[in-house]
Coordinates of C-alpha atoms (C1' of nucleotides) in Angstrom, one line a residue:
Chain A
X1 CA 0.0 0.0 0.0
X2 CA 1.3 3.4 1.0
X3 CA 5.1 3.8 1.1
X4 CA 6.6 4.0 4.5
X5 CA 7.9 7.5 5.3
X6 CA 11.5 7.8 6.3
X7 CA 12.2 7.9 10.0
X8 CA 13.3 11.5 10.2
X9 CA 10.0 12.5 8.8
X10 CA 8.2 11.3 11.9
X11 CA 8.9 14.3 14.1
X12 CA 6.5 16.2 16.3
X13 CA 6.7 19.3 14.2
X14 CA 5.5 17.4 11.1
X15 CA 3.0 15.2 12.9
X16 CA -0.6 16.0 12.0
X17 CA -1.6 15.3 15.5
X18 CA 0.6 18.0 16.9
X19 CA -1.3 20.2 19.3
X20 CA -3.1 17.1 20.6
X21 CA -0.3 15.3 22.2
X22 CA 1.5 18.5 23.0
X23 CA 0.1 21.8 24.1
X24 CA -0.8 24.1 21.2
X25 CA 1.1 27.1 22.1
X26 CA 4.5 25.5 22.5
X27 CA 7.2 27.5 20.8
X28 CA 9.7 25.9 18.3
X29 CA 12.5 25.5 20.8
X30 CA 10.3 23.5 23.2
X31 CA 9.0 21.3 20.4
X32 CA 12.6 20.5 19.4
X33 CA 13.5 19.6 23.0
X34 CA 10.4 17.4 23.2
X35 CA 11.3 15.7 20.0
X36 CA 14.7 14.7 21.3
X37 CA 13.1 12.5 23.9
X38 CA 10.4 11.0 21.9
X39 CA 11.3 7.8 20.1
X40 CA 9.2 7.3 17.0
X41 CA 8.9 3.6 16.2
X42 CA 8.2 1.7 13.0
X43 CA 4.5 0.9 12.6
X44 CA 3.8 -2.3 14.5
X45 CA 1.5 -5.2 13.4
X46 CA -1.9 -6.0 14.9
X47 CA -1.7 -7.8 18.2
X48 CA 1.6 -6.3 19.2
X49 CA 2.1 -5.7 23.0
X50 CA 3.4 -2.2 23.8
X51 CA 4.1 -3.6 27.2
X52 CA 2.9 -6.4 29.5
X53 CA 1.4 -6.1 32.9
X54 CA 4.3 -6.4 35.4
X55 CA 7.0 -5.2 33.0
X56 CA 9.3 -2.6 34.6
X57 CA 7.8 0.8 33.7
X58 CA 10.2 2.6 31.4
X59 CA 8.1 4.9 29.1
X60 CA 4.8 6.5 28.3
X61 CA 3.4 6.0 24.9
X62 CA 1.1 7.7 22.3
X63 CA -0.4 6.3 19.2
X64 CA 0.1 8.3 16.0
X65 CA -2.3 6.1 14.1
X66 CA -4.3 2.9 14.8
X67 CA -5.9 1.7 18.0
X68 CA -5.2 -0.5 21.0
X69 CA -6.8 -2.1 24.0
X70 CA -5.7 -1.9 27.6
X71 CA -6.2 -5.1 29.5
X72 CA -5.6 -6.3 33.1
X73 CA -5.1 -9.9 34.3
X74 CA -7.5 -10.4 37.1
X75 CA -5.4 -12.9 38.9
X76 CA -6.8 -16.1 37.7
X77 CA -5.9 -16.1 34.0
X78 CA -9.0 -14.2 33.0
X79 CA -8.4 -10.9 31.2
X80 CA -10.6 -7.8 31.4
X81 CA -10.5 -5.0 28.9
X82 CA -10.4 -1.7 30.8
X83 CA -10.2 0.7 27.9
X84 CA -9.6 1.4 24.2
X85 CA -6.8 3.7 23.1
X86 CA -6.6 6.0 20.1
X87 CA -4.2 8.7 18.9
X88 CA -3.6 11.5 21.5
X89 CA -4.4 9.3 24.5
X90 CA -1.7 9.1 27.1
X91 CA -0.7 5.5 27.5
X92 CA 0.8 4.2 30.7
X93 CA -0.7 6.9 33.0
X94 CA -2.3 4.2 35.1
X95 CA 1.1 3.1 36.2
X96 CA 2.3 6.6 37.1
X97 CA 4.6 6.6 40.1
X98 CA 4.9 2.9 40.0
X99 CA 7.7 0.5 39.3
X100 CA 5.9 -1.7 36.8
X101 CA 3.0 -1.4 34.4
X102 CA -0.3 -2.3 36.0
X103 CA -1.9 -3.4 32.8
X104 CA -1.0 -4.6 29.3
X105 CA -1.6 -2.7 26.0
X106 CA -2.1 -4.5 22.7
X107 CA -2.6 -3.0 19.3
X108 CA -5.9 -3.8 17.6
X109 CA -4.6 -3.0 14.1
X110 CA -1.4 -1.9 12.4
X111 CA -0.4 1.2 14.4
X112 CA 2.3 3.8 14.7
X113 CA 3.6 4.5 18.2
X114 CA 5.6 7.2 20.0
X115 CA 7.4 6.6 23.2
X116 CA 8.6 9.0 25.9
X117 CA 10.9 7.5 28.5
X118 CA 10.0 8.3 32.1
X119 CA 13.5 9.6 32.7
X120 CA 13.2 12.1 29.9
X121 CA 9.7 13.0 30.9
X122 CA 11.0 14.0 34.4
X123 CA 13.4 16.4 32.7
X124 CA 10.8 18.0 30.5
X125 CA 8.5 18.1 33.5
X126 CA 10.9 20.2 35.5
X127 CA 11.9 22.4 32.6
X128 CA 8.6 23.4 31.1
X129 CA 5.4 24.2 32.9
X130 CA 3.2 24.0 29.8
X131 CA 4.3 20.4 29.2
X132 CA 3.7 19.5 32.8
X133 CA 0.3 21.0 32.8
X134 CA -0.5 19.2 29.6
X135 CA 0.4 15.9 31.1
X136 CA -1.5 16.7 34.3
X137 CA -4.5 17.5 32.2
X138 CA -4.3 14.2 30.5
X139 CA -3.9 12.4 33.8
X140 CA -6.8 14.2 35.3
X141 CA -8.8 13.3 32.2
X142 CA -7.9 9.7 32.7
X143 CA -9.3 9.7 36.2
X144 CA -12.5 11.1 34.8
X145 CA -12.6 8.5 32.2
X146 CA -12.1 5.6 34.6
X147 CA -14.8 7.1 36.8
X148 CA -17.2 7.5 34.0
X149 CA -16.6 3.9 32.9
X150 CA -17.3 2.9 36.5
X151 CA -20.6 4.8 36.8
X152 CA -21.7 3.6 33.4
X153 CA -21.4 0.0 34.5
X154 CA -23.6 0.6 37.6
X155 CA -27.3 0.4 37.3
X156 CA -27.4 0.3 33.5
X157 CA -29.0 -2.1 31.0
X158 CA -27.2 -3.8 28.2
X159 CA -28.8 -1.4 25.7
X160 CA -27.7 1.6 27.7
X161 CA -24.1 0.4 27.9
X162 CA -23.8 -0.4 24.2
X163 CA -25.4 2.9 23.2
X164 CA -23.0 4.7 25.6
X165 CA -20.1 2.8 24.0
X166 CA -21.1 3.9 20.5
X167 CA -21.8 7.5 21.5
X168 CA -18.5 7.7 23.3
X169 CA -16.6 6.2 20.4
X170 CA -18.3 8.6 18.1
X171 CA -17.3 11.6 20.2
X172 CA -13.7 10.4 20.2
X173 CA -13.6 10.0 16.4
X174 CA -15.1 13.5 16.1
X175 CA -12.3 14.8 18.3
X176 CA -9.8 13.2 15.9
X177 CA -11.4 14.9 12.9
X178 CA -13.0 11.8 11.6
X179 CA -16.6 11.2 10.6
X180 CA -18.4 10.7 13.9
X181 CA -21.2 8.7 12.3
X182 CA -19.0 6.2 10.5
X183 CA -17.4 3.9 13.1
X184 CA -15.1 1.0 12.6
X185 CA -15.0 -1.4 15.6
X186 CA -11.4 -2.5 15.4
X187 CA -11.9 -4.6 18.5
X188 CA -13.8 -7.9 18.7
X189 CA -17.3 -8.4 20.2
X190 CA -15.5 -10.2 23.0
X191 CA -13.4 -7.2 23.7
X192 CA -16.5 -4.9 23.8
X193 CA -18.3 -7.4 26.0
X194 CA -15.4 -7.5 28.4
X195 CA -15.2 -3.7 28.5
X196 CA -18.9 -3.3 29.1
X197 CA -19.2 -6.3 31.5
X198 CA -21.5 -8.2 29.1
X199 CA -21.3 -11.5 27.2
X200 CA -20.3 -11.2 23.5
X201 CA -23.7 -12.7 22.5
X202 CA -25.4 -9.8 24.2
X203 CA -23.3 -7.3 22.2
X204 CA -24.4 -9.1 19.0
X205 CA -28.1 -9.1 20.0
X206 CA -28.1 -5.5 21.2
X207 CA -26.5 -4.3 18.0
X208 CA -29.0 -6.2 16.0
X209 CA -31.9 -4.7 18.0
X210 CA -30.5 -1.2 17.3
X211 CA -30.2 -2.1 13.6
X212 CA -33.8 -3.4 13.5
X213 CA -34.9 -0.2 15.1
X214 CA -33.2 1.8 12.3
X215 CA -30.8 3.5 14.8
X216 CA -27.6 2.1 13.3
X217 CA -26.5 0.0 10.3
X218 CA -24.1 -2.8 11.1
X219 CA -22.0 -4.7 8.6
X220 CA -19.3 -6.7 10.5
X221 CA -16.9 -4.2 12.1
X222 CA -18.4 -1.2 10.3
X223 CA -21.1 0.6 12.2
X224 CA -23.0 3.6 10.8
X225 CA -24.8 5.8 13.2
X226 CA -28.2 6.7 11.6
X227 CA -30.0 8.2 14.5
X228 CA -27.4 9.3 17.0
X229 CA -30.0 11.4 18.9
X230 CA -32.0 8.3 19.7
X231 CA -28.8 6.6 20.7
X232 CA -28.1 9.4 23.2
X233 CA -31.7 9.2 24.4
X234 CA -31.2 5.5 25.2
X235 CA -28.0 6.3 27.2
X236 CA -29.9 8.8 29.3
X237 CA -33.2 6.9 29.5
X238 CA -34.5 6.3 33.1
X239 CA -31.8 4.3 34.7
X240 CA -34.3 1.5 35.0
X241 CA -31.7 -0.2 37.0
X242 CA -30.8 -3.8 36.8
Chain B
X1 CA -18.5 13.9 75.5
X2 CA -14.9 14.7 74.9
X3 CA -13.9 18.4 75.2
X4 CA -13.1 20.1 71.9
X5 CA -9.5 20.8 71.6
X6 CA -8.5 24.5 70.9
X7 CA -7.9 25.3 67.3
X8 CA -4.1 25.9 67.6
X9 CA -3.7 22.3 68.7
X10 CA -4.8 21.0 65.4
X11 CA -1.6 21.3 63.6
X12 CA 0.2 18.9 61.3
X13 CA 3.1 18.5 63.8
X14 CA 0.7 17.3 66.5
X15 CA -1.6 15.3 64.3
X16 CA -1.4 11.5 64.9
X17 CA -1.8 11.0 61.2
X18 CA 1.3 12.9 60.3
X19 CA 3.4 10.8 57.9
X20 CA 0.2 9.6 56.2
X21 CA -1.0 12.8 54.7
X22 CA 2.5 14.2 54.4
X23 CA 5.7 12.4 53.5
X24 CA 7.5 11.0 56.5
X25 CA 10.9 12.5 56.0
X26 CA 9.8 16.1 55.8
X27 CA 11.9 18.4 58.0
X28 CA 10.5 20.8 60.5
X29 CA 10.7 23.8 58.2
X30 CA 8.6 22.2 55.5
X31 CA 6.0 21.0 58.0
X32 CA 5.6 24.5 59.2
X33 CA 5.2 25.9 55.7
X34 CA 2.6 23.2 54.9
X35 CA 0.8 24.0 58.1
X36 CA 0.3 27.6 57.1
X37 CA -1.8 26.6 54.1
X38 CA -3.8 23.9 55.7
X39 CA -7.0 25.1 57.3
X40 CA -8.1 22.9 60.2
X41 CA -11.9 23.0 60.6
X42 CA -14.1 22.3 63.5
X43 CA -15.4 18.7 63.4
X44 CA -18.5 18.6 61.3
X45 CA -21.8 16.7 61.8
X46 CA -22.9 13.6 60.0
X47 CA -24.4 14.4 56.6
X48 CA -22.3 17.6 56.0
X49 CA -21.3 18.3 52.4
X50 CA -17.6 19.1 52.1
X51 CA -18.5 20.4 48.6
X52 CA -21.2 19.8 46.0
X53 CA -20.8 18.6 42.5
X54 CA -20.5 21.7 40.2
X55 CA -19.1 24.0 43.0
X56 CA -16.1 26.0 41.9
X57 CA -13.0 24.0 42.9
X58 CA -11.2 25.8 45.6
X59 CA -9.4 23.2 47.8
X60 CA -8.4 19.6 48.4
X61 CA -9.4 18.0 51.6
X62 CA -8.3 15.3 54.1
X63 CA -10.2 13.7 56.8
X64 CA -8.5 13.7 60.2
X65 CA -11.2 11.4 61.7
X66 CA -14.5 10.0 60.6
X67 CA -15.5 8.9 57.1
X68 CA -17.3 10.2 54.0
X69 CA -18.8 9.1 50.7
X70 CA -18.1 10.4 47.3
X71 CA -21.2 10.6 45.1
X72 CA -22.0 11.7 41.5
X73 CA -25.3 12.9 40.1
X74 CA -25.9 10.8 36.9
X75 CA -27.8 13.5 35.2
X76 CA -31.4 12.4 36.0
X77 CA -31.5 12.9 39.7
X78 CA -30.2 9.5 40.6
X79 CA -27.0 9.5 42.7
X80 CA -24.3 6.9 42.5
X81 CA -21.7 6.3 45.3
X82 CA -18.3 6.1 43.7
X83 CA -16.2 5.7 46.8
X84 CA -15.8 5.9 50.5
X85 CA -13.2 8.1 52.1
X86 CA -11.2 7.7 55.3
X87 CA -8.3 9.6 56.9
X88 CA -5.2 10.1 54.7
X89 CA -7.3 9.8 51.5
X90 CA -6.8 12.8 49.2
X91 CA -10.2 14.3 48.6
X92 CA -10.9 16.3 45.4
X93 CA -8.3 14.7 43.2
X94 CA -10.9 13.6 40.7
X95 CA -11.5 17.3 39.9
X96 CA -7.8 18.0 39.4
X97 CA -7.1 20.6 36.7
X98 CA -10.8 21.4 36.5
X99 CA -12.8 24.4 37.4
X100 CA -15.4 22.7 39.4
X101 CA -15.8 19.6 41.5
X102 CA -17.0 16.6 39.5
X103 CA -18.6 14.9 42.5
X104 CA -20.0 15.6 45.9
X105 CA -18.5 14.5 49.2
X106 CA -20.7 13.9 52.3
X107 CA -19.6 12.9 55.8
X108 CA -21.1 9.6 57.1
X109 CA -20.4 10.5 60.7
X110 CA -19.1 13.3 62.8
X111 CA -15.7 14.0 61.2
X112 CA -12.7 16.3 61.4
X113 CA -11.5 17.8 58.2
X114 CA -8.4 19.5 56.8
X115 CA -8.4 21.7 53.7
X116 CA -5.6 22.8 51.4
X117 CA -6.6 25.5 48.9
X118 CA -5.5 24.9 45.3
X119 CA -3.7 28.2 45.2
X120 CA -1.5 27.3 48.2
X121 CA -1.0 23.8 46.9
X122 CA 0.4 25.2 43.7
X123 CA 3.0 27.1 45.8
X124 CA 4.0 24.1 47.8
X125 CA 4.1 22.1 44.6
X126 CA 6.7 24.3 43.1
X127 CA 8.7 24.7 46.2
X128 CA 9.1 21.2 47.4
X129 CA 9.6 18.1 45.4
X130 CA 8.8 15.7 48.3
X131 CA 5.3 17.2 48.7
X132 CA 4.7 17.1 45.0
X133 CA 5.7 13.4 44.8
X134 CA 3.5 12.7 47.7
X135 CA 0.5 14.2 46.0
X136 CA 1.3 12.5 42.7
X137 CA 1.5 9.2 44.5
X138 CA -1.9 9.8 46.0
X139 CA -3.3 10.7 42.6
X140 CA -1.7 7.7 41.0
X141 CA -3.2 5.6 43.8
X142 CA -6.6 7.1 43.0
X143 CA -6.4 6.0 39.4
X144 CA -5.6 2.5 40.6
X145 CA -8.5 2.5 42.9
X146 CA -11.0 3.7 40.4
X147 CA -9.7 1.1 38.0
X148 CA -9.9 -1.6 40.6
X149 CA -13.5 -0.6 41.4
X150 CA -14.3 -0.8 37.7
X151 CA -12.7 -4.3 37.2
X152 CA -14.5 -5.5 40.3
X153 CA -17.9 -4.6 38.9
X154 CA -17.3 -6.5 35.7
X155 CA -18.0 -10.2 35.6
X156 CA -18.4 -10.7 39.3
X157 CA -21.3 -12.1 41.4
X158 CA -22.9 -10.3 44.3
X159 CA -21.1 -12.5 46.7
X160 CA -17.7 -11.6 45.2
X161 CA -18.5 -7.9 45.3
X162 CA -19.6 -7.9 48.9
X163 CA -16.6 -10.1 49.9
X164 CA -14.3 -7.7 48.0
X165 CA -15.8 -4.7 49.7
X166 CA -15.3 -6.2 53.1
X167 CA -11.7 -7.3 52.4
X168 CA -10.8 -3.9 51.0
X169 CA -12.3 -2.1 53.9
X170 CA -10.5 -4.4 56.3
X171 CA -7.2 -3.6 54.5
X172 CA -7.8 0.1 54.8
X173 CA -8.6 -0.1 58.5
X174 CA -5.5 -2.1 59.0
X175 CA -3.5 0.7 57.2
X176 CA -5.0 3.1 59.7
X177 CA -3.8 1.0 62.6
X178 CA -7.3 -0.2 63.5
X179 CA -8.5 -3.8 64.0
X180 CA -8.9 -5.2 60.5
X181 CA -11.4 -7.8 61.7
X182 CA -13.7 -5.5 63.5
X183 CA -15.4 -3.3 60.9
X184 CA -18.0 -0.6 61.4
X185 CA -20.1 0.1 58.3
X186 CA -20.7 3.8 58.7
X187 CA -22.5 3.9 55.4
X188 CA -26.0 2.5 54.8
X189 CA -26.9 -0.6 52.9
X190 CA -28.2 1.6 50.2
X191 CA -24.8 3.3 49.9
X192 CA -23.0 0.0 49.7
X193 CA -25.5 -1.2 47.1
X194 CA -25.0 1.9 45.0
X195 CA -21.2 1.5 45.3
X196 CA -21.2 -2.1 44.3
X197 CA -24.0 -1.8 41.7
X198 CA -26.4 -4.0 43.6
X199 CA -29.8 -3.5 45.3
X200 CA -29.7 -2.9 49.0
X201 CA -31.8 -6.0 49.5
X202 CA -29.0 -8.0 47.9
X203 CA -26.5 -6.6 50.3
X204 CA -28.7 -7.7 53.2
X205 CA -29.1 -11.2 51.8
X206 CA -25.5 -11.7 51.0
X207 CA -24.3 -10.6 54.4
X208 CA -26.8 -13.0 55.9
X209 CA -25.5 -15.8 53.8
X210 CA -22.0 -15.0 54.9
X211 CA -23.1 -15.0 58.5
X212 CA -24.9 -18.3 58.1
X213 CA -21.7 -19.8 56.7
X214 CA -19.8 -18.6 59.7
X215 CA -17.6 -16.3 57.7
X216 CA -18.7 -13.1 59.4
X217 CA -20.8 -11.9 62.4
X218 CA -23.2 -9.1 61.6
X219 CA -25.0 -7.0 64.1
X220 CA -26.4 -3.9 62.4
X221 CA -23.5 -1.7 61.3
X222 CA -20.9 -3.8 63.1
X223 CA -19.3 -6.6 61.1
X224 CA -16.7 -9.0 62.6
X225 CA -14.6 -10.9 60.1
X226 CA -14.3 -14.4 61.5
X227 CA -12.8 -16.2 58.5
X228 CA -11.2 -13.6 56.3
X229 CA -9.3 -16.3 54.4
X230 CA -12.5 -17.7 53.2
X231 CA -13.6 -14.2 52.3
X232 CA -10.6 -13.7 50.2
X233 CA -11.2 -17.0 48.6
X234 CA -14.7 -15.9 47.5
X235 CA -13.2 -12.7 46.0
X236 CA -10.8 -14.8 43.8
X237 CA -13.2 -17.6 43.1
X238 CA -13.6 -18.5 39.5
X239 CA -15.1 -15.4 38.0
X240 CA -18.2 -17.3 37.2
X241 CA -19.3 -14.3 35.3
X242 CA -22.2 -11.9 35.3
Chain C
dC1 C1' -7.8 -26.5 1.5
dG2 C1' -8.8 -26.9 6.2
dG3 C1' -9.1 -25.4 10.7
dA4 C1' -9.8 -22.1 14.1
dC5 C1' -11.6 -18.1 15.6
dG6 C1' -15.1 -14.5 15.4
dG7 C1' -19.8 -13.7 15.0
dT8 C1' -24.8 -14.7 14.9
dT9 C1' -29.0 -16.8 16.5
dG10 C1' -32.0 -19.9 19.3
dA11 C1' -33.5 -22.3 23.8
dT12 C1' -32.9 -22.7 28.5
dT13 C1' -31.3 -21.5 33.1
dT14 C1' -30.2 -18.5 36.8
dG15 C1' -28.9 -14.6 39.8
dT16 C1' -30.5 -10.4 40.9
dT17 C1' -34.1 -7.0 40.8
dT18 C1' -38.5 -5.6 41.9
dC19 C1' -42.5 -5.4 44.6
dA20 C1' -44.5 -5.9 49.0
dA21 C1' -44.8 -6.4 53.8
dC22 C1' -43.1 -6.2 58.1
dG23 C1' -39.4 -5.3 61.9
dT24 C1' -36.5 -2.1 64.4
dG25 C1' -33.9 1.5 66.4
dG26 C1' -32.5 6.2 67.0
dG27 C1' -33.7 10.8 67.0
dT28 C1' -37.1 14.5 67.9
dG29 C1' -40.8 16.8 69.8
dG30 C1' -44.4 16.9 73.0
Chain D
dC1 C1' -38.4 11.3 79.6
dC2 C1' -41.3 8.8 77.0
dA3 C1' -43.7 8.0 72.8
dC4 C1' -44.1 8.5 68.3
dC5 C1' -42.3 8.4 63.8
dC6 C1' -39.5 7.6 59.9
dA7 C1' -35.6 6.0 57.6
dC8 C1' -33.1 1.9 57.5
dG9 C1' -33.1 -2.9 57.4
dT10 C1' -34.8 -7.6 56.7
dT11 C1' -37.3 -11.3 54.5
dG12 C1' -40.4 -13.5 51.1
dA13 C1' -42.5 -14.2 46.4
dA14 C1' -42.5 -13.2 41.6
dA15 C1' -40.6 -11.2 37.3
dC16 C1' -37.0 -10.5 34.2
dA17 C1' -32.7 -9.5 31.9
dA18 C1' -28.6 -11.4 30.7
dA19 C1' -25.6 -15.6 31.0
dT20 C1' -24.9 -20.0 29.5
dC21 C1' -25.2 -23.8 26.5
dA22 C1' -25.4 -25.2 21.9
dA23 C1' -25.5 -25.2 17.0
dC24 C1' -24.3 -23.1 12.9
dC25 C1' -22.0 -20.0 9.4
dG26 C1' -18.5 -17.0 7.4
dT27 C1' -13.9 -15.8 6.7
dC28 C1' -9.3 -15.0 7.3
dC29 C1' -4.8 -17.1 7.6
dG30 C1' -1.4 -20.6 7.6

DNA sequence: CGGACGGTTGATTTGTTTCAACGTGGGTGG
DNA sequence: CCACCCACGTTGAAACAAATCAACCGTCCG
C-alpha cells in the first residue's frame, strides 16, 4: 500500500496530531526539545504488545495512528478490557509513580507508536510548565474516564451500555477529525463485552436490535450511526436499574 | 462527650496521622510551611457536604477522623456512590485541573476535616519536590483505585463484590492502625449497594448468607470478620461471570 | 484446502431486581 | 423522659434481563 515514510519525517513538528499530544502554544524551541526524547517507532502489526502487565515501567506512549486495548489480568488467567486507546491518548498513566505497568496494552490493528521514557519526561517536567500542565490534564482526564466507565457500568441495562459505548466512540472519532457517524469497531465483540461487562452474545443481539430499530447500520466491524439522537436518548433513559 | 481541643492544637506537627497525609521525612521547616496553608476546621456533623458537584473547585481535603462518601449525580436525579473516604485519602483529586468539582462529598459520621486551597497547593508544589511526589502518589493511587473498582464490577457475582468490599475495607482499616477484623459500616446498605452496583436487599441477603456460613458476624452496622481467608477465597473464586 | 476463531441466532437457566410487607432503632418533639 | 415516627433494614415471592449452552455460518490465515 502506501510507502513507509523515512524515520526522520516522523517528528512532532510534522505530525498531523501536533497540538493534541503537545500543548498548542508551545514554541519551536520546546518542540525541538520534546522531539529529542520522543522515540518514533516503525509501525507495528496488529496484536503487538506495547508492554505487558508487570513489566518494569520505562516509558509513556502515544499512538500516532491505529488503536489499541488496555487489559488487566484479574489474577486467575481471566483478562478484562479496561479501555480502548486512540491517537492523542496518554498510554501508561495508570502506572504513574509505580515501578511496573499495572496493565497490558495490545494494538488492535497496524499502528504507529511514539514513546517517551519516564526519565526524559521527568526532565521536561521540571523544565517546562506547559508540558507539565498538559500531562497533568491528560492524567486528570484519565481519572474522569475511569470514573465515567465505572458509573456507566452501575445500574445500566445492556442497551444503555452499548449505546453509551457507541456515542463515546463517536465523540472520540469526532475529536480526531474523523466522521463521527461512520465507526469502525477495530476490537472484537468479545473485547467490547469484556469492556462493558457483558457477554459477547449480548453485544451481537443488542447491535441487531439497534439495527432493526433503524438506529444504526451494522456490517461486520463497520457501524453507521443513523439516528445518534435516539442513541443518546437510550443512554440517558431512566436508569431503570438492573 | 470529649472536650473540643483548641484550634491551635490541630496542627500537622501534632496530628497523629502525620506521615500519612504528608511524606514521612519532611523536615520541620517544611512541615511549618505546609501548616500555614492547611486550614483545620471544627469537626462537622454527619451528613455535612464538604462540597457539591459543580461547585467551583477551591481546595483539596483530608479527613483527620471519621468517614465520608463520594457521590456523583448521573444526570437524572439518581445518585451513585463512587467511593468511601477515610483519613489520609486525598479528597478532590478527581477534579484536578478542572474548574469545578466533578462529584460531591458527604460525611457519614461526625468527622474532622483539613483543607488545602488549590492556590496554596500550587505554591508548595513548586517549592518542594517531596510534597509534589506525595501528591502524585496519592493521585496515582486514586487512578488505581478507580480502575480496581471498575474491574471488580465486571463479571463478578454479588457474593464476590460484597466479599471484596469487606476485604478492601479491612485492608484500609489495617492501614490506619485499627483492628482489620472489626469493621463498622458507617454507610447505609443503600450506599453499599450503589457503590457495588447492587440492590440494598441483595447486600442484606449476601451478608446474611456469609453470616450463616460462619464467615462473618453481623450486628447492624458492626461486622466481625471471622474467617477472612474464606472471604478472600470468595473474591478470587472462578469469576463465574455476570 | 482446512481449521480455528469470530460472529450470529436460538433455547434454556439463573442470579438479581423488583414489589411488597413487616421489623427495628435512634432521634425528635411533645 | 417517654412515645411516636420515619428512615433503615430484613425477609419472602414473583418477574425479568442477561448468561450460559449449543449449533451453525462465514472468513481470514497458515
